[in-house]
Amino acid sequence: MGGGFHSVKLKAENCVGCVHCLKSCPTKAIRIINNKASIIDERCIDCGECVRVCPYSAKLVDTDDINNIKDYKHTIALVSPAFLVQFPRHISPEKVLKSLLHFGFDSVFDLCLGGEIAAKEINTKF
């Protein structure tokens, strides 16, 4: 709806308005308008839950090329839940985070806790 940057994107042509994403969104950032999901930027915390539950692949995660980290002297990966939900359940978030160090990042931080705090704050204000 708005104009902020989010890693979670909607592929409208795949959306059938099934409400799976609406029901699973912890911040109530999704509305169904004209039988299509719509993401409210101000509420979205990029947790990726909608990506995980969408049976129609109507949500996707905007990514960047891993080789771009070579352009920086110090590299820190701030890992959003949207990134972690792309992996099968048998691959733990801890394993994913550790693997990022092997890709060349100097430090890795999990943003899940920050997302949980933000979700609680957003839900108490709306």
Coordinates of C-alpha atoms in Angstrom, one line a residue, residues 27-114:
T27 CA 1.0 -7.5 12.9
K28 CA -2.2 -7.7 10.9
A29 CA -0.3 -6.1 8.0
I30 CA -2.3 -7.9 5.3
R31 CA -5.7 -7.1 3.9
I32 CA -7.7 -8.7 1.1
I33 CA -8.9 -6.1 -1.4
N34 CA -10.7 -7.2 -4.6
N35 CA -9.7 -10.8 -3.9
K36 CA -6.0 -10.0 -3.7
A37 CA -3.7 -9.7 -0.7
S38 CA -2.3 -6.2 0.0
I39 CA 0.5 -5.5 2.4
I40 CA 0.3 -2.5 4.7
D41 CA 3.9 -1.2 4.7
E42 CA 3.6 0.6 8.1
R43 CA 2.6 -2.7 9.8
C44 CA 4.9 -5.2 8.0
I45 CA 7.9 -6.3 9.9
D46 CA 9.2 -8.6 7.2
C47 CA 8.8 -11.7 9.4
G48 CA 8.1 -13.9 6.4
E49 CA 5.2 -15.8 7.9
C50 CA 3.1 -14.9 4.9
V51 CA 5.8 -16.4 2.6
R52 CA 5.8 -19.6 4.6
V53 CA 2.1 -20.2 4.6
C54 CA 1.1 -19.1 1.1
P55 CA 0.2 -22.2 -0.9
Y56 CA 0.2 -20.2 -4.2
S57 CA 3.7 -18.7 -4.0
A58 CA 2.1 -15.2 -4.1
K59 CA 4.6 -13.9 -1.6
L60 CA 8.3 -13.8 -2.3
V61 CA 11.4 -12.4 -0.7
D62 CA 13.4 -9.7 -2.5
T63 CA 17.1 -10.8 -2.4
D64 CA 20.5 -9.4 -3.4
D65 CA 23.6 -11.1 -4.9
I66 CA 25.8 -12.6 -2.2
N67 CA 28.9 -11.5 -4.1
N68 CA 28.1 -7.9 -3.2
I69 CA 29.6 -8.4 0.2
K70 CA 33.0 -8.3 -1.4
D71 CA 32.5 -4.6 -1.9
Y72 CA 32.8 -3.9 1.9
K73 CA 35.7 -4.0 4.4
H74 CA 33.5 -5.3 7.2
T75 CA 30.4 -7.4 6.6
I76 CA 27.5 -7.9 9.0
A77 CA 24.5 -10.0 8.1
L78 CA 21.3 -8.8 9.7
V79 CA 19.1 -11.8 9.1
S80 CA 15.3 -11.2 8.9
P81 CA 12.8 -13.9 9.6
A82 CA 11.8 -13.6 6.0
F83 CA 15.2 -15.1 5.0
L84 CA 15.0 -17.9 7.5
V85 CA 11.5 -19.1 6.4
Q86 CA 12.8 -19.9 3.0
F87 CA 14.6 -23.1 4.3
P88 CA 12.9 -26.4 5.1
R89 CA 11.9 -26.9 8.7
H90 CA 14.6 -29.5 9.3
I91 CA 17.3 -26.8 8.7
S92 CA 17.4 -24.9 12.0
P93 CA 17.8 -21.1 12.1
E94 CA 21.1 -21.6 14.0
K95 CA 22.5 -23.7 11.2
V96 CA 21.5 -21.0 8.6
L97 CA 23.1 -18.3 10.7
K98 CA 26.3 -20.2 11.1
S99 CA 26.5 -21.0 7.4
L100 CA 26.4 -17.2 6.6
L101 CA 29.8 -16.9 8.3
H102 CA 31.2 -19.4 5.8
F103 CA 29.9 -17.3 2.9
G104 CA 32.2 -14.5 4.0
F105 CA 30.2 -12.4 6.6
D106 CA 32.3 -11.2 9.6
S107 CA 29.3 -11.2 11.9
V108 CA 25.7 -12.5 11.8
F109 CA 22.8 -11.3 13.9
D110 CA 19.3 -12.8 14.0
L111 CA 16.5 -10.1 13.8
C112 CA 13.7 -12.4 15.0
L113 CA 13.8 -11.0 18.5
G114 CA 13.5 -7.5 17.2

